[in-house]
Amino acid sequence: MTPNSQIIRFLRRRIPAFECVPGCHDCCGPVTASGEEMARLPLKSDAEHAAALDELSCPHLGDTGCQVYEERPLICRLFGTTPRLACPNGKRPGTLIEPHIEQQIYQYFKATRHVLV
Ligand code: SF4
Ligand code: SF4
C-alpha cells in the first residue's frame, strides 16, 4: 500500500457516516480529487466531463445517484460532517468530524495535486 493510499484509508475511516435524504444528491457538483483517488474512478471522456461541467454537475452522478459511491473522493465524504460544509437539508452525523481530522484532510488537499473529477 502506498503512503498516499494509507492516508486516504486513514482519513476515510475517520469521517463519520450519516444517512442522507433518500435519493438526494444536492451536494454533488464539480469536485476535485487527488491522483490516487482519480486512479480508482472509471475514466470519463472529455465530452462527458464537459457535459457535466456545463450543468455544474459531476460526471459520476447517474440517475440513481453517485455511481462511484464506494470510491467517492474525500471531499464528497466530508460534506455534511462539518459546519464548513453543512448539508442544506439539515442532515449530519450524530457527532461531527473531529476538528483535527478535518484539518488533516485540508492539509492533504494542500499537499497533494488535485484535479477536477
Ligand atoms: S449531505 Fe445533504 S445535500 Fe448531500 S446528499 Fe446528503 S442529504 Fe443531500
Ligand atoms: S463523486 Fe459521487 S458523491 Fe462525489 S460529487 Fe460525484 S456523484 Fe457526487
Short mmCIF file of C-alpha atoms and ligand atoms in Angstrom, two decimals:
data_model
loop_
_atom_site.label_atom_id
_atom_site.label_comp_id
_atom_site.label_asym_id
_atom_site.label_seq_id
_atom_site.Cartn_x
_atom_site.Cartn_y
_atom_site.Cartn_z
CA MET A 1 0.00 0.00 0.00
CA THR A 2 1.46 3.40 -0.98
CA PRO A 3 1.77 6.22 1.58
CA ASN A 4 -0.97 8.09 -0.31
CA SER A 5 -3.41 5.22 -0.17
CA GLN A 6 -2.63 4.77 3.53
CA ILE A 7 -3.51 8.42 4.17
CA ILE A 8 -6.73 8.10 2.20
CA ARG A 9 -7.70 4.98 4.10
CA PHE A 10 -6.84 6.63 7.44
CA LEU A 11 -8.90 9.73 6.66
CA ARG A 12 -11.83 7.86 5.15
CA ARG A 13 -12.19 5.80 8.30
CA ARG A 14 -12.34 8.90 10.45
CA ILE A 15 -15.04 10.75 8.54
CA PRO A 16 -18.32 9.99 10.31
CA ALA A 17 -21.07 8.40 8.24
CA PHE A 18 -24.68 9.55 8.30
CA GLU A 19 -27.93 8.96 6.49
CA CYS A 20 -28.84 11.30 3.66
CA VAL A 21 -32.28 12.20 2.40
CA PRO A 22 -33.06 9.15 0.22
CA GLY A 23 -32.17 9.84 -3.40
CA CYS A 24 -30.69 13.25 -2.60
CA HIS A 25 -27.61 14.46 -4.44
CA ASP A 26 -27.94 18.17 -3.80
CA CYS A 27 -24.31 18.47 -2.72
CA CYS A 28 -22.92 16.79 -5.85
CA GLY A 29 -21.23 19.09 -8.32
CA PRO A 30 -17.80 19.78 -9.75
CA VAL A 31 -15.37 18.36 -7.17
CA THR A 32 -11.65 17.75 -7.17
CA ALA A 33 -9.68 14.70 -6.15
CA SER A 34 -6.06 13.61 -5.82
CA GLY A 35 -4.35 11.41 -8.40
CA GLU A 36 -4.65 8.44 -6.07
CA GLU A 37 -8.40 8.97 -5.77
CA MET A 38 -8.77 9.59 -9.51
CA ALA A 39 -6.98 6.31 -10.28
CA ARG A 40 -9.80 4.48 -8.50
CA LEU A 41 -12.54 6.10 -10.56
CA PRO A 42 -13.64 4.98 -14.02
CA LEU A 43 -12.33 7.14 -16.84
CA LYS A 44 -14.75 9.62 -18.34
CA SER A 45 -14.38 11.12 -21.80
CA ASP A 46 -13.72 14.81 -22.41
CA ALA A 47 -17.29 15.09 -23.71
CA GLU A 48 -18.68 13.58 -20.51
CA HIS A 49 -16.60 15.96 -18.41
CA ALA A 50 -17.69 18.92 -20.47
CA ALA A 51 -21.37 17.93 -20.29
CA ALA A 52 -21.19 17.56 -16.50
CA LEU A 53 -19.38 20.86 -16.09
CA ASP A 54 -21.94 22.65 -18.26
CA GLU A 55 -24.55 21.67 -15.69
CA LEU A 56 -22.24 22.27 -12.72
CA SER A 57 -22.54 18.56 -12.06
CA CYS A 58 -20.20 15.60 -11.60
CA PRO A 59 -19.58 13.07 -14.39
CA HIS A 60 -20.15 10.24 -11.91
CA LEU A 61 -23.64 11.33 -10.95
CA GLY A 62 -26.17 8.98 -12.52
CA ASP A 63 -29.94 8.66 -12.44
CA THR A 64 -29.75 6.70 -9.20
CA GLY A 65 -27.14 8.88 -7.52
CA CYS A 66 -23.37 8.54 -7.20
CA GLN A 67 -22.10 5.75 -9.44
CA VAL A 68 -18.77 5.53 -7.63
CA TYR A 69 -20.06 5.70 -4.08
CA GLU A 70 -17.55 3.25 -2.58
CA GLU A 71 -14.66 5.23 -4.07
CA ARG A 72 -16.08 8.75 -3.90
CA PRO A 73 -13.41 11.32 -3.09
CA LEU A 74 -12.70 12.67 0.38
CA ILE A 75 -14.40 15.98 -0.34
CA CYS A 76 -17.67 14.16 -1.07
CA ARG A 77 -17.35 12.22 2.19
CA LEU A 78 -16.56 15.35 4.18
CA PHE A 79 -19.71 17.14 3.05
CA GLY A 80 -22.27 17.34 5.83
CA THR A 81 -19.84 16.32 8.57
CA THR A 82 -18.55 19.82 9.35
CA PRO A 83 -20.23 23.22 9.79
CA ARG A 84 -17.97 24.47 6.95
CA LEU A 85 -19.76 22.10 4.57
CA ALA A 86 -23.18 21.87 6.13
CA CYS A 87 -25.88 19.84 4.42
CA PRO A 88 -28.58 22.18 3.05
CA ASN A 89 -31.17 19.61 4.10
CA GLY A 90 -30.11 19.53 7.73
CA LYS A 91 -28.60 16.03 7.64
CA ARG A 92 -25.49 15.34 9.70
CA PRO A 93 -23.89 12.61 11.74
CA GLY A 94 -24.64 12.46 15.47
CA THR A 95 -21.07 13.58 16.10
CA LEU A 96 -19.42 15.90 13.59
CA ILE A 97 -15.94 15.21 12.30
CA GLU A 98 -13.18 15.82 14.81
CA PRO A 99 -11.55 19.20 14.05
CA HIS A 100 -8.03 17.78 13.93
CA ILE A 101 -9.11 15.18 11.35
CA GLU A 102 -10.77 17.90 9.28
CA GLN A 103 -7.50 19.85 9.45
CA GLN A 104 -5.57 16.78 8.29
CA ILE A 105 -7.91 16.49 5.32
CA TYR A 106 -7.30 20.11 4.34
CA GLN A 107 -3.57 19.54 4.74
CA TYR A 108 -3.84 16.55 2.42
CA PHE A 109 -5.71 18.74 -0.10
CA LYS A 110 -2.94 21.34 0.09
CA ALA A 111 -0.07 18.88 -0.09
CA THR A 112 -1.44 16.83 -2.98
CA ARG A 113 -2.15 17.94 -6.51
CA HIS A 114 -5.89 17.78 -7.10
CA VAL A 115 -7.74 17.77 -10.42
CA LEU A 116 -11.35 18.16 -11.44
CA VAL A 117 -13.16 14.82 -11.16
S1 SF4 B 1 -25.33 15.57 2.53
FE1 SF4 B 1 -27.32 16.58 2.38
S2 SF4 B 1 -27.29 17.55 0.36
FE2 SF4 B 1 -25.69 15.98 0.36
S3 SF4 B 1 -26.67 14.11 -0.44
FE3 SF4 B 1 -26.83 14.05 1.81
S4 SF4 B 1 -28.85 14.92 2.26
FE4 SF4 B 1 -28.33 15.54 0.17
S1 SF4 B 2 -18.15 11.52 -6.92
FE1 SF4 B 2 -20.21 10.87 -6.39
S2 SF4 B 2 -20.65 11.87 -4.42
FE2 SF4 B 2 -18.91 12.94 -5.35
S3 SF4 B 2 -19.79 14.66 -6.49
FE3 SF4 B 2 -19.56 12.94 -7.90
S4 SF4 B 2 -21.54 11.90 -7.89
FE4 SF4 B 2 -21.45 13.21 -6.07
#
